[in-house]
Short mmCIF file of C-alpha atoms in Angstrom, two decimals:
data_model
loop_
_atom_site.label_atom_id
_atom_site.label_comp_id
_atom_site.label_asym_id
_atom_site.label_seq_id
_atom_site.Cartn_x
_atom_site.Cartn_y
_atom_site.Cartn_z
CA SER R 1 13.05 11.33 40.84
CA VAL R 2 12.79 8.27 38.57
CA PRO R 3 9.61 6.17 39.17
CA ARG R 4 10.29 2.85 40.72
CA GLY R 5 8.85 0.97 37.88
CA ILE R 6 11.01 2.64 35.23
CA ARG R 7 14.08 2.41 37.48
CA ASN R 8 13.68 -1.45 37.90
CA HIS R 9 12.83 -1.84 34.01
CA ASN R 10 9.48 -3.20 35.42
CA PRO R 11 6.98 -0.56 34.33
CA GLY R 12 3.92 -2.80 35.39
CA ASN R 13 5.46 -3.11 38.96
CA ILE R 14 5.12 -6.83 38.93
CA GLU R 15 6.05 -8.36 42.34
CA ARG R 16 8.74 -10.97 42.81
CA GLY R 17 7.87 -14.64 42.80
CA ALA R 18 7.79 -15.98 39.37
CA PRO R 19 11.00 -16.99 37.38
CA TRP R 20 10.44 -14.41 34.60
CA GLN R 21 12.63 -14.31 31.52
CA GLY R 22 15.10 -11.22 31.65
CA LEU R 23 15.40 -10.89 35.41
CA ALA R 24 18.64 -9.11 36.45
CA ASP R 25 21.38 -10.82 38.47
CA SER R 26 22.56 -9.08 41.51
CA ALA R 27 25.77 -8.26 39.78
CA GLU R 28 23.79 -6.47 37.05
CA MET R 29 21.81 -4.28 39.32
CA THR R 30 22.60 -0.80 40.61
CA PRO R 31 22.67 -0.23 44.35
CA GLU R 32 19.12 1.06 44.20
CA GLN R 33 17.89 -2.00 42.38
CA ARG R 34 19.60 -4.28 44.75
CA ALA R 35 17.80 -2.58 47.73
CA GLU R 36 14.45 -3.23 46.08
CA PRO R 37 12.39 -5.22 48.60
CA ARG R 38 9.27 -6.08 46.69
CA PHE R 39 9.23 -5.79 42.95
CA CYS R 40 11.11 -7.53 40.13
CA VAL R 41 14.16 -5.99 38.45
CA PHE R 42 14.69 -6.70 34.81
CA ARG R 43 17.82 -6.43 32.65
CA ALA R 44 16.05 -4.08 30.20
CA PRO R 45 12.79 -2.45 29.69
CA LYS R 46 11.76 -4.91 26.86
CA TRP R 47 11.70 -7.85 29.52
CA GLY R 48 9.59 -5.90 31.93
CA ILE R 49 7.08 -5.06 29.17
CA ARG R 50 7.17 -8.72 28.11
CA ALA R 51 6.22 -9.75 31.58
CA LEU R 52 3.33 -7.12 31.76
CA ALA R 53 1.94 -8.55 28.35
CA ARG R 54 2.22 -12.20 29.57
CA VAL R 55 0.21 -11.41 32.73
CA LEU R 56 -2.55 -9.80 30.65
CA ILE R 57 -2.55 -12.84 28.33
CA THR R 58 -2.80 -15.20 31.42
CA TYR R 59 -5.75 -13.19 32.75
CA GLN R 60 -7.55 -13.64 29.41
CA ASP R 61 -6.63 -17.26 28.54
CA LYS R 62 -6.60 -18.83 31.95
CA HIS R 63 -8.91 -16.68 34.01
CA GLY R 64 -11.36 -15.70 31.31
CA LEU R 65 -11.05 -12.01 31.98
CA ARG R 66 -12.02 -10.12 28.72
CA THR R 67 -12.87 -6.58 29.73
CA VAL R 68 -10.93 -3.66 31.19
CA ARG R 69 -12.84 -3.96 34.38
CA GLY R 70 -12.11 -7.64 34.81
CA MET R 71 -8.37 -7.21 34.05
CA ILE R 72 -7.62 -4.18 36.07
CA SER R 73 -9.76 -5.44 39.04
CA ARG R 74 -7.29 -8.33 39.28
CA TRP R 75 -4.27 -6.23 38.52
CA ALA R 76 -4.76 -3.59 41.03
CA PRO R 77 -7.55 -4.85 43.54
CA PRO R 78 -9.01 -2.50 46.20
CA ALA R 79 -7.56 -4.88 48.80
CA ASP R 80 -4.11 -3.65 47.96
CA THR R 81 -5.02 -0.05 48.66
CA ASN R 82 -5.66 0.77 45.02
CA ASN R 83 -8.14 3.17 43.58
CA THR R 84 -9.35 0.51 41.34
CA GLU R 85 -12.42 2.33 39.92
CA ALA R 86 -10.14 5.26 38.91
CA TYR R 87 -7.61 2.89 37.36
CA ILE R 88 -10.48 1.19 35.37
CA ARG R 89 -11.65 4.61 34.06
CA THR R 90 -8.18 5.84 33.03
CA VAL R 91 -7.42 2.61 31.13
CA SER R 92 -10.82 2.42 29.52
CA ASP R 93 -10.40 6.06 28.32
CA ARG R 94 -7.01 5.43 26.94
CA LEU R 95 -8.35 2.46 25.02
CA GLY R 96 -11.52 4.22 23.91
CA VAL R 97 -13.83 1.32 25.03
CA ALA R 98 -16.51 1.03 27.75
CA HIS R 99 -15.47 -0.72 31.08
CA ASP R 100 -17.26 -3.92 30.25
CA THR R 101 -16.54 -4.11 26.51
CA ALA R 102 -15.04 -7.38 25.46
CA ILE R 103 -11.41 -6.98 24.26
CA ASP R 104 -8.62 -9.48 22.96
CA VAL R 105 -5.18 -8.94 24.27
CA HIS R 106 -3.81 -11.25 21.54
CA THR R 107 -4.70 -8.45 19.06
CA TYR R 108 -1.74 -6.12 18.55
CA ASP R 109 -3.50 -2.77 18.80
CA VAL R 110 -5.47 -3.70 21.88
CA ALA R 111 -2.38 -5.09 23.64
CA ARG R 112 -0.29 -2.21 22.78
CA ALA R 113 -2.78 0.34 24.04
CA LEU R 114 -3.43 -1.51 27.23
CA VAL R 115 0.18 -2.05 28.00
CA GLU R 116 0.77 1.74 27.46
CA ALA R 117 -2.12 2.82 29.54
CA ILE R 118 -0.99 0.52 32.43
CA ILE R 119 2.62 1.82 32.30
CA ARG R 120 1.35 5.46 32.30
CA HIS R 121 -0.97 4.82 35.26
CA GLU R 122 1.67 2.92 37.32
CA ASN R 123 4.49 5.40 36.70
CA GLY R 124 2.80 8.61 35.97
CA ARG R 125 4.27 8.70 32.40
CA GLN R 126 5.05 6.33 29.41
CA PRO R 127 8.69 6.84 28.47
CA TYR R 128 9.22 4.08 26.09
CA ASP R 129 9.26 4.68 22.24
CA ARG R 130 7.14 2.48 20.00
CA ALA R 131 10.09 0.27 18.90
CA THR R 132 10.77 -0.80 22.78
CA ILE R 133 7.12 -1.48 23.24
CA ASP R 134 6.77 -3.54 20.09
CA THR R 135 9.90 -5.50 21.13
CA GLY R 136 8.49 -6.39 24.44
CA LEU R 137 5.08 -7.35 22.77
CA ALA R 138 6.97 -9.53 20.29
CA LEU R 139 8.79 -11.38 23.11
CA ALA R 140 5.37 -12.08 24.68
CA GLY R 141 4.20 -13.51 21.43
CA ILE R 142 2.18 -10.45 20.08
CA GLU R 143 3.31 -9.26 16.62
CA PRO R 144 1.93 -6.23 14.72
CA PRO R 145 -0.05 -7.15 11.51
CA VAL R 146 2.00 -7.46 8.33
CA LEU R 147 0.77 -5.58 5.46
CA ILE R 148 1.09 -7.33 2.11
CA THR R 149 0.97 -4.89 -0.88
CA VAL R 150 0.33 -6.50 -4.38
CA ARG R 151 1.39 -4.32 -7.13
CA PRO R 152 -1.00 -4.19 -10.09
CA ALA R 153 -0.04 -5.74 -13.34
CA PRO R 154 1.27 -3.26 -15.86
CA ALA R 155 -1.46 -2.20 -18.48
CA PRO R 156 -0.69 -3.56 -21.97
CA PRO R 157 0.51 -0.84 -24.52
CA ALA R 158 -2.45 0.93 -26.27
CA LYS R 159 -2.86 0.22 -29.90
CA PRO R 160 -2.93 3.35 -32.15
CA ALA R 161 -6.36 3.94 -33.63
CA PRO R 162 -6.62 3.47 -37.34
CA ARG R 163 -6.24 6.76 -39.23
CA THR R 164 -9.25 8.01 -41.38
CA LEU R 165 -8.71 9.54 -44.78
CA ARG R 166 -9.08 12.90 -43.25
CA GLN R 167 -6.10 12.26 -41.01
CA THR R 168 -3.81 11.07 -43.98
CA SER R 169 -1.73 13.62 -45.85
CA THR R 170 -4.11 13.29 -48.83
CA GLY R 171 -7.14 13.81 -46.83
CA LYS R 172 -5.51 16.99 -45.16
CA THR R 173 -4.91 18.77 -48.51
CA GLY R 174 -8.69 19.39 -49.00
CA ALA R 175 -10.39 20.24 -52.26
CA ALA R 176 -7.81 22.79 -53.24
CA GLY R 177 -4.93 20.38 -52.76
CA LEU R 178 -6.85 17.58 -54.77
CA LEU R 179 -7.34 20.01 -57.76
CA ALA R 180 -3.78 21.00 -57.76
CA ALA R 181 -2.64 17.38 -57.53
CA GLY R 182 -5.14 16.50 -60.30
CA GLY R 183 -3.61 19.17 -62.61
CA THR R 184 -0.18 17.74 -62.06
CA VAL R 185 -1.33 14.16 -62.72
CA LEU R 186 -2.93 15.20 -66.05
CA THR R 187 0.31 16.89 -67.29
CA VAL R 188 2.20 13.73 -66.38
CA ALA R 189 -0.38 11.59 -68.07
CA ALA R 190 0.00 13.58 -71.30
CA GLU R 191 3.65 13.17 -71.40
CA ASN R 192 3.32 9.37 -70.70
CA ALA R 193 0.21 8.48 -72.56
CA ASP R 194 1.03 4.76 -73.17
CA ALA R 195 2.06 4.02 -69.66
CA VAL R 196 -1.09 5.76 -68.26
CA LEU R 197 -3.28 3.85 -70.50
CA ASP R 198 -1.63 0.49 -69.65
CA ALA R 199 -1.97 1.32 -65.90
CA ALA R 200 -5.53 2.31 -66.08
CA THR R 201 -6.49 -1.06 -67.76
CA ASN R 202 -4.36 -3.17 -65.61
CA PRO R 203 -6.53 -5.46 -63.35
CA ALA R 204 -4.45 -5.06 -60.44
CA VAL R 205 -4.76 -1.31 -60.40
CA ARG R 206 -8.48 -1.60 -61.18
CA ALA R 207 -8.79 -3.62 -57.92
CA LEU R 208 -8.02 -0.49 -56.05
CA ASP R 209 -11.37 0.79 -56.98
CA THR R 210 -13.11 -1.41 -54.46
CA ALA R 211 -11.01 -0.08 -51.58
CA ALA R 212 -11.39 3.72 -52.52
CA PRO R 213 -14.25 4.52 -55.05
CA TRP R 214 -12.58 7.85 -55.89
CA ILE R 215 -9.61 6.11 -57.44
CA GLY R 216 -11.92 4.58 -60.08
CA GLY R 217 -12.97 8.22 -61.26
CA VAL R 218 -9.35 9.41 -61.27
CA LEU R 219 -8.28 6.19 -63.54
CA ALA R 220 -11.23 6.65 -65.77
CA ALA R 221 -10.36 10.42 -66.36
CA LEU R 222 -6.64 9.40 -67.00
CA ALA R 223 -7.65 6.61 -69.36
CA THR R 224 -9.76 8.94 -71.36
CA VAL R 225 -7.05 11.52 -71.65
CA ALA R 226 -4.42 8.82 -72.67
CA ILE R 227 -6.85 7.44 -75.39
CA LEU R 228 -7.46 10.90 -76.88
CA LEU R 229 -3.58 11.57 -76.82
CA LEU R 230 -2.87 8.25 -78.59
CA LEU R 231 -5.62 8.93 -81.32
CA ALA R 232 -4.08 12.48 -81.87
CA ARG R 233 -0.52 11.06 -82.33
CA LYS R 234 -1.85 8.37 -84.81
CA HIS R 235 -3.52 11.05 -86.87
CA ARG R 236 -0.30 13.13 -86.97
CA LEU R 237 1.74 10.09 -88.04
CA GLU R 238 -0.92 9.24 -90.83
CA THR R 239 -0.85 12.81 -92.09
CA ALA R 240 2.80 12.94 -92.23
CA GLY R 241 3.05 9.72 -94.06
#
């Protein structure tokens, strides 16, 4: 019940004659394989797939056959009682190309599709998994393409945007908060008139006026309050004396 090509590990049904790699010795064969009168018997499917791929490469490189029609006409000629035209149609449909479209069996995708189509037509089925097919093609010198993935460089950390006055704790208090804060400042200024006056006239503190204009107004108000408080204190001292 097992097709002859599958039983002999020779899915292309290649005839005896060439010293192929992977041919089975008589001691390695089953009684059915030893009774095979015409076709090669290989030790494992990968060797039969390799031989099939090497025949197709020879057709292209040595005989200049670059189409499904050209390859199958040589592989299964009408003289050997083959229905060559039906074979050509089946393989072309499997590859998804026209009969006379140029193909390249050195290309992995083409070679794999062509080998699987021939195996299916020769045996009525294609029983091998992808790993077995790929191993046989690799032994014939046909490797699948290697995909190289380049990881993108990590993005530099984002710098935080500078905060505006509205985003600061002072800016968020609003007008009501500023008034409340101003009342507190005036109370402290009254209790510390000398220190406030000194701070208001200090050049380093005055330089802040350039960075934030509102600071100048606050300092001027504080300075005025401090001067008035100092004059009032002086007046009390003179009166008491």
